[in-house]
Tab-separated table of C-alpha atoms in Angstrom:
chain	number	residue	atom	x	y	z
E	1	UNK	CA	0.000	0.000	0.000
E	2	UNK	CA	1.323	3.411	-0.985
E	3	UNK	CA	2.068	6.404	1.222
E	4	UNK	CA	-0.911	8.751	1.614
E	5	UNK	CA	-0.551	12.523	2.018
E	6	UNK	CA	-2.909	14.127	4.519
E	7	UNK	CA	-5.220	16.784	3.057
E	8	UNK	CA	-3.697	20.216	3.743
E	9	UNK	CA	-6.734	21.335	5.779
E	10	UNK	CA	-6.589	18.393	8.235
E	11	UNK	CA	-5.666	19.540	11.737
E	12	UNK	CA	-7.087	16.648	13.804
E	13	UNK	CA	-6.481	12.897	13.768
E	14	UNK	CA	-9.319	10.787	15.231
E	15	UNK	CA	-8.296	7.198	15.950
E	16	UNK	CA	-10.231	4.000	16.545
E	17	UNK	CA	-8.542	1.480	18.875
E	18	UNK	CA	-9.451	-2.155	18.147
E	19	UNK	CA	-7.900	-3.185	14.833
E	20	UNK	CA	-6.397	0.289	14.341
E	21	UNK	CA	-3.991	1.193	17.159
E	22	UNK	CA	-4.290	-2.165	18.909
E	23	UNK	CA	-4.539	-5.778	17.717
E	24	UNK	CA	-8.029	-7.240	17.754
E	25	UNK	CA	-6.498	-10.278	19.474
E	26	UNK	CA	-5.661	-8.157	22.531
E	27	UNK	CA	-9.331	-7.337	22.994
E	28	UNK	CA	-10.710	-10.756	22.035
E	29	UNK	CA	-8.082	-12.965	23.695
E	30	UNK	CA	-7.089	-10.938	26.777
E	31	UNK	CA	-9.557	-8.189	27.745
E	32	UNK	CA	-12.853	-10.005	27.110
E	33	UNK	CA	-11.803	-13.350	28.660
E	34	UNK	CA	-10.657	-11.443	31.774
E	35	UNK	CA	-14.225	-10.151	32.225
E	36	UNK	CA	-15.779	-13.581	31.729
E	37	UNK	CA	-13.401	-15.233	34.189
E	38	UNK	CA	-13.610	-12.602	36.937
E	39	UNK	CA	-17.086	-11.000	36.683
E	40	UNK	CA	-18.770	-13.034	39.434
E	41	UNK	CA	-15.915	-12.670	41.913
E	42	UNK	CA	-15.598	-8.947	41.125
E	43	UNK	CA	-19.292	-8.321	41.791
E	44	UNK	CA	-19.225	-10.356	45.014
E	45	UNK	CA	-16.217	-8.393	46.270
E	46	UNK	CA	-17.460	-4.902	45.341
E	47	UNK	CA	-21.264	-5.376	45.574
E	48	UNK	CA	-21.758	-2.917	48.461
E	49	UNK	CA	-19.476	-0.198	47.015
E	50	UNK	CA	-21.060	2.893	45.447
E	51	UNK	CA	-19.267	2.527	42.124
E	52	UNK	CA	-20.445	-1.058	41.711
E	53	UNK	CA	-23.989	-0.096	42.709
E	54	UNK	CA	-23.974	2.604	40.019
E	55	UNK	CA	-22.726	0.119	37.421
E	56	UNK	CA	-25.473	-2.360	38.314
E	57	UNK	CA	-28.111	0.376	38.236
E	58	UNK	CA	-26.992	1.402	34.737
E	59	UNK	CA	-27.278	-2.216	33.565
E	60	UNK	CA	-30.799	-2.399	35.004
E	61	UNK	CA	-31.774	0.791	33.165
E	62	UNK	CA	-30.408	-0.698	29.940
E	63	UNK	CA	-32.512	-3.821	30.445
E	64	UNK	CA	-35.617	-1.690	31.065
E	65	UNK	CA	-34.922	0.225	27.853
E	66	UNK	CA	-34.448	-3.036	25.935
E	67	UNK	CA	-37.824	-4.281	27.206
E	68	UNK	CA	-39.546	-1.012	26.230
E	69	UNK	CA	-38.041	-1.217	22.757
E	70	UNK	CA	-38.880	-4.941	22.433
E	71	UNK	CA	-35.241	-5.978	22.123
E	72	UNK	CA	-34.052	-9.419	23.124
E	73	UNK	CA	-33.045	-9.838	26.778
E	74	UNK	CA	-31.121	-12.525	28.671
E	75	UNK	CA	-33.165	-15.419	30.018
E	76	UNK	CA	-32.403	-16.317	33.626
E	77	UNK	CA	-32.451	-20.065	34.187
E	78	UNK	CA	-33.145	-21.404	37.706
E	79	UNK	CA	-29.963	-22.177	39.636
E	80	UNK	CA	-30.218	-24.415	42.694
E	81	UNK	CA	-26.810	-23.218	43.997
E	82	UNK	CA	-28.134	-19.685	44.479
E	83	UNK	CA	-29.723	-19.214	47.893
E	84	UNK	CA	-29.612	-15.579	49.089
E	85	UNK	CA	-31.143	-12.525	47.437
E	86	UNK	CA	-27.659	-11.075	46.935
E	87	UNK	CA	-26.409	-14.228	45.212
E	88	UNK	CA	-29.471	-14.199	42.968
E	89	UNK	CA	-28.979	-10.531	42.093
E	90	UNK	CA	-25.300	-11.060	41.327
E	91	UNK	CA	-26.077	-14.081	39.145
E	92	UNK	CA	-28.599	-12.008	37.164
E	93	UNK	CA	-25.985	-9.301	36.550
E	94	UNK	CA	-23.442	-11.944	35.487
E	95	UNK	CA	-25.993	-13.449	33.062
E	96	UNK	CA	-26.737	-9.992	31.666
E	97	UNK	CA	-23.068	-9.102	31.147
E	98	UNK	CA	-22.190	-12.436	29.517
E	99	UNK	CA	-25.276	-12.234	27.293
E	100	UNK	CA	-24.407	-8.701	26.136
E	101	UNK	CA	-20.809	-9.737	25.433
E	102	UNK	CA	-21.947	-12.791	23.453
E	103	UNK	CA	-24.184	-10.490	21.397
E	104	UNK	CA	-21.236	-8.070	20.912
E	105	UNK	CA	-23.295	-5.185	22.264
E	106	UNK	CA	-21.659	-1.788	22.756
E	107	UNK	CA	-23.922	-0.374	25.471
E	108	UNK	CA	-22.522	2.296	27.752
E	109	UNK	CA	-23.699	0.263	30.780
E	110	UNK	CA	-21.647	-2.763	29.737
E	111	UNK	CA	-18.578	-0.735	28.779
E	112	UNK	CA	-18.605	1.156	32.087
E	113	UNK	CA	-18.552	-2.014	34.185
E	114	UNK	CA	-15.888	-3.568	31.961
E	115	UNK	CA	-13.749	-0.436	32.333
E	116	UNK	CA	-13.917	-0.626	36.117
E	117	UNK	CA	-12.937	-4.290	36.062
E	118	UNK	CA	-10.036	-3.698	33.695
E	119	UNK	CA	-8.785	-0.884	35.920
E	120	UNK	CA	-8.125	-3.457	38.648
E	121	UNK	CA	-6.242	-5.685	36.181
E	122	UNK	CA	-4.137	-2.885	34.682
E	123	UNK	CA	-3.201	-1.343	38.019
E	124	UNK	CA	-2.147	-4.730	39.416
E	125	UNK	CA	0.008	-5.411	36.341
E	126	UNK	CA	-2.057	-8.413	35.223
E	127	UNK	CA	-2.755	-6.687	31.901
E	128	UNK	CA	-0.698	-4.263	29.794
E	129	UNK	CA	-2.230	-2.423	26.845
E	130	UNK	CA	-0.929	-3.466	23.431
E	131	UNK	CA	-0.270	-1.022	20.580
E	132	UNK	CA	1.163	-1.680	17.142
E	133	UNK	CA	4.826	-0.681	16.815
E	134	UNK	CA	4.095	1.951	14.149
E	135	UNK	CA	1.523	3.809	16.273
E	136	UNK	CA	3.584	5.759	18.827
E	137	UNK	CA	6.262	7.077	16.399
E	138	UNK	CA	3.536	8.218	13.985
E	139	UNK	CA	1.516	10.009	16.672
E	140	UNK	CA	4.653	11.761	17.958
E	141	UNK	CA	5.410	12.873	14.397
E	142	UNK	CA	1.863	14.160	13.842
E	143	UNK	CA	1.940	16.118	17.087
E	144	UNK	CA	5.331	17.591	16.160
E	145	UNK	CA	3.707	18.722	12.901
E	146	UNK	CA	0.984	20.516	14.885
E	147	UNK	CA	-1.841	18.002	14.559
E	148	UNK	CA	-4.151	17.177	17.458
E	149	UNK	CA	-4.890	13.515	18.184
E	150	UNK	CA	-8.100	12.114	19.703
E	151	UNK	CA	-9.428	8.605	20.359
E	152	UNK	CA	-12.969	7.421	19.546
E	153	UNK	CA	-13.756	3.895	20.702
E	154	UNK	CA	-16.795	1.921	21.798
E	155	UNK	CA	-14.811	1.115	24.945
E	156	UNK	CA	-15.392	3.607	27.767
E	157	UNK	CA	-13.101	6.624	28.096
E	158	UNK	CA	-11.797	5.081	31.302
E	159	UNK	CA	-10.968	1.815	29.507
E	160	UNK	CA	-9.203	3.776	26.753
E	161	UNK	CA	-7.081	5.664	29.266
E	162	UNK	CA	-6.175	2.437	31.044
E	163	UNK	CA	-5.046	0.790	27.802
E	164	UNK	CA	-2.771	3.701	26.866
E	165	UNK	CA	-1.819	4.630	30.424
E	166	UNK	CA	-0.626	1.113	31.277
E	167	UNK	CA	0.677	0.083	27.856
E	168	UNK	CA	3.592	-2.145	26.877
E	169	UNK	CA	5.321	1.112	25.894
E	170	UNK	CA	4.597	2.871	29.180
E	171	UNK	CA	2.222	5.765	29.842
E	172	UNK	CA	1.141	7.179	26.466
E	173	UNK	CA	-1.695	9.441	27.638
E	174	UNK	CA	0.307	12.601	26.909
E	175	UNK	CA	0.014	11.778	23.197
E	176	UNK	CA	-3.751	12.390	23.136
E	177	UNK	CA	-5.761	15.609	23.282
E	178	UNK	CA	-8.954	13.845	24.293
E	179	UNK	CA	-11.078	10.689	24.283
E	180	UNK	CA	-14.608	9.899	23.090
E	181	UNK	CA	-16.816	6.844	23.657
E	182	UNK	CA	-20.427	5.796	23.066
E	183	UNK	CA	-21.653	8.757	25.093
E	184	UNK	CA	-21.166	10.551	21.752
E	185	UNK	CA	-23.355	7.930	20.086
E	186	UNK	CA	-22.730	4.650	18.276
E	187	UNK	CA	-19.772	4.547	15.902
E	188	UNK	CA	-21.932	3.506	12.954
E	189	UNK	CA	-24.153	6.605	13.282
E	190	UNK	CA	-23.167	9.770	11.420
E	191	UNK	CA	-24.551	12.048	14.164
E	192	UNK	CA	-21.832	10.750	16.506
E	193	UNK	CA	-19.121	12.199	14.271
E	194	UNK	CA	-20.911	15.526	14.019
E	195	UNK	CA	-21.043	15.691	17.838
E	196	UNK	CA	-17.341	14.889	18.090
E	197	UNK	CA	-16.437	17.641	15.622
E	198	UNK	CA	-18.546	20.097	17.614
E	199	UNK	CA	-16.907	18.984	20.864
E	200	UNK	CA	-13.415	19.375	19.370
E	201	UNK	CA	-14.415	22.742	17.931
E	202	UNK	CA	-13.627	22.325	14.251
E	203	UNK	CA	-15.465	21.424	11.038
E	204	UNK	CA	-15.685	17.688	10.258
E	205	UNK	CA	-13.720	18.415	7.077
E	206	UNK	CA	-10.655	19.236	9.220
E	207	UNK	CA	-10.655	15.763	10.831
E	208	UNK	CA	-9.133	12.520	9.514
E	209	UNK	CA	-10.684	9.386	11.038
E	210	UNK	CA	-8.744	6.098	11.057
E	211	UNK	CA	-10.765	2.904	11.491
E	212	UNK	CA	-10.774	-0.720	10.357
E	213	UNK	CA	-14.586	-0.846	10.060
E	214	UNK	CA	-16.122	0.430	6.820
E	215	UNK	CA	-19.560	1.012	8.406
E	216	UNK	CA	-17.863	3.493	10.757
E	217	UNK	CA	-15.954	5.009	7.839
E	218	UNK	CA	-19.213	5.486	5.923
E	219	UNK	CA	-20.856	7.219	8.897
E	220	UNK	CA	-17.901	9.611	9.275
E	221	UNK	CA	-17.825	10.423	5.550
E	222	UNK	CA	-21.537	11.285	5.642
E	223	UNK	CA	-20.797	14.339	7.809
E	224	UNK	CA	-17.760	15.371	5.757
E	225	UNK	CA	-14.864	13.774	7.650
E	226	UNK	CA	-11.830	12.457	5.812
E	227	UNK	CA	-11.377	8.711	6.303
E	228	UNK	CA	-8.624	6.144	5.881
E	229	UNK	CA	-9.350	2.456	6.497
E	230	UNK	CA	-6.665	0.530	8.385
E	231	UNK	CA	-5.892	-3.019	7.242
E	232	UNK	CA	-4.193	-5.050	9.978
E	233	UNK	CA	-3.606	-8.798	10.510
E	234	UNK	CA	-6.734	-10.354	12.008
E	235	UNK	CA	-9.068	-7.546	10.914
E	236	UNK	CA	-12.234	-8.402	8.992
E	237	UNK	CA	-11.610	-8.967	5.291
E	238	UNK	CA	-12.701	-6.073	3.094
E	239	UNK	CA	-14.836	-6.670	0.029
E	240	UNK	CA	-13.278	-5.645	-3.298
E	241	UNK	CA	-15.762	-2.759	-3.529
E	242	UNK	CA	-14.655	-1.495	-0.099
E	243	UNK	CA	-10.975	-1.778	-1.014
E	244	UNK	CA	-11.489	0.318	-4.130
E	245	UNK	CA	-13.773	2.847	-2.421
E	246	UNK	CA	-11.570	3.834	0.564
E	247	UNK	CA	-7.952	4.868	0.976
E	248	UNK	CA	-6.163	2.019	2.760
E	249	UNK	CA	-3.062	1.751	4.954
E	250	UNK	CA	-1.498	-1.156	6.818
E	251	UNK	CA	0.740	1.075	8.999
E	252	UNK	CA	0.445	4.581	10.425
E	253	UNK	CA	3.890	5.283	8.902
E	254	UNK	CA	2.173	5.459	5.502
E	255	UNK	CA	0.371	8.691	6.460
E	256	UNK	CA	2.417	11.806	5.758
E	257	UNK	CA	1.510	15.412	6.469
E	258	UNK	CA	1.567	17.611	3.369
E	259	UNK	CA	5.056	18.889	2.729
E	260	UNK	CA	6.774	16.386	5.040
E	261	UNK	CA	9.374	13.921	3.852
């Protein structure tokens, strides 16, 4: 894939995480299994703490919304090992979380609880955030050239900061001007990108969005953002039509600011 020059008007880089800055395998093989393995113990340990109570309340509100909108919901099967009301409540939350993860849902309620669980793992050193080797040098170069760099991921802002704050390359948070998550809206909805541009304070045309998902790319283009699709090992295969429609890179080093070597 050839080197791509950034449009001269671009002043902001907006980056996806999974499949763009970070291998999909890190999320699928490390982060998600950690939740599945530790969710019940985590809830039992933190059940009476305010933060955990807020997380559970948000999940309940999500379930109520799903019922109102006639969406599918997890089915709770009887469990003879559950005796107390607290054990029953915890088991229902576990069922809900595992069901949402199996359905690959991106709800704010789910992402908030996951972020709080990952915080424990990152801070204890059990997990370190992975980034592709080309990412940090490229971001440093862009910042040196005067560009601002933001993250937009379906993972919570807290989870994003943990990944980059406790990464294999150390604390990288200084490289970013800000973070956005699903509080801006879903990544496949064009309104989300309009909100982000308004929050940053520039026209969408001044932003370049990097993602591995063409549905997200399409949504960003609809509001006028520039888009480059990132092709990494393990990412979903692109159809021939998608490959010809979007500019593609396999490394951040292929993006050059106008006038740079």
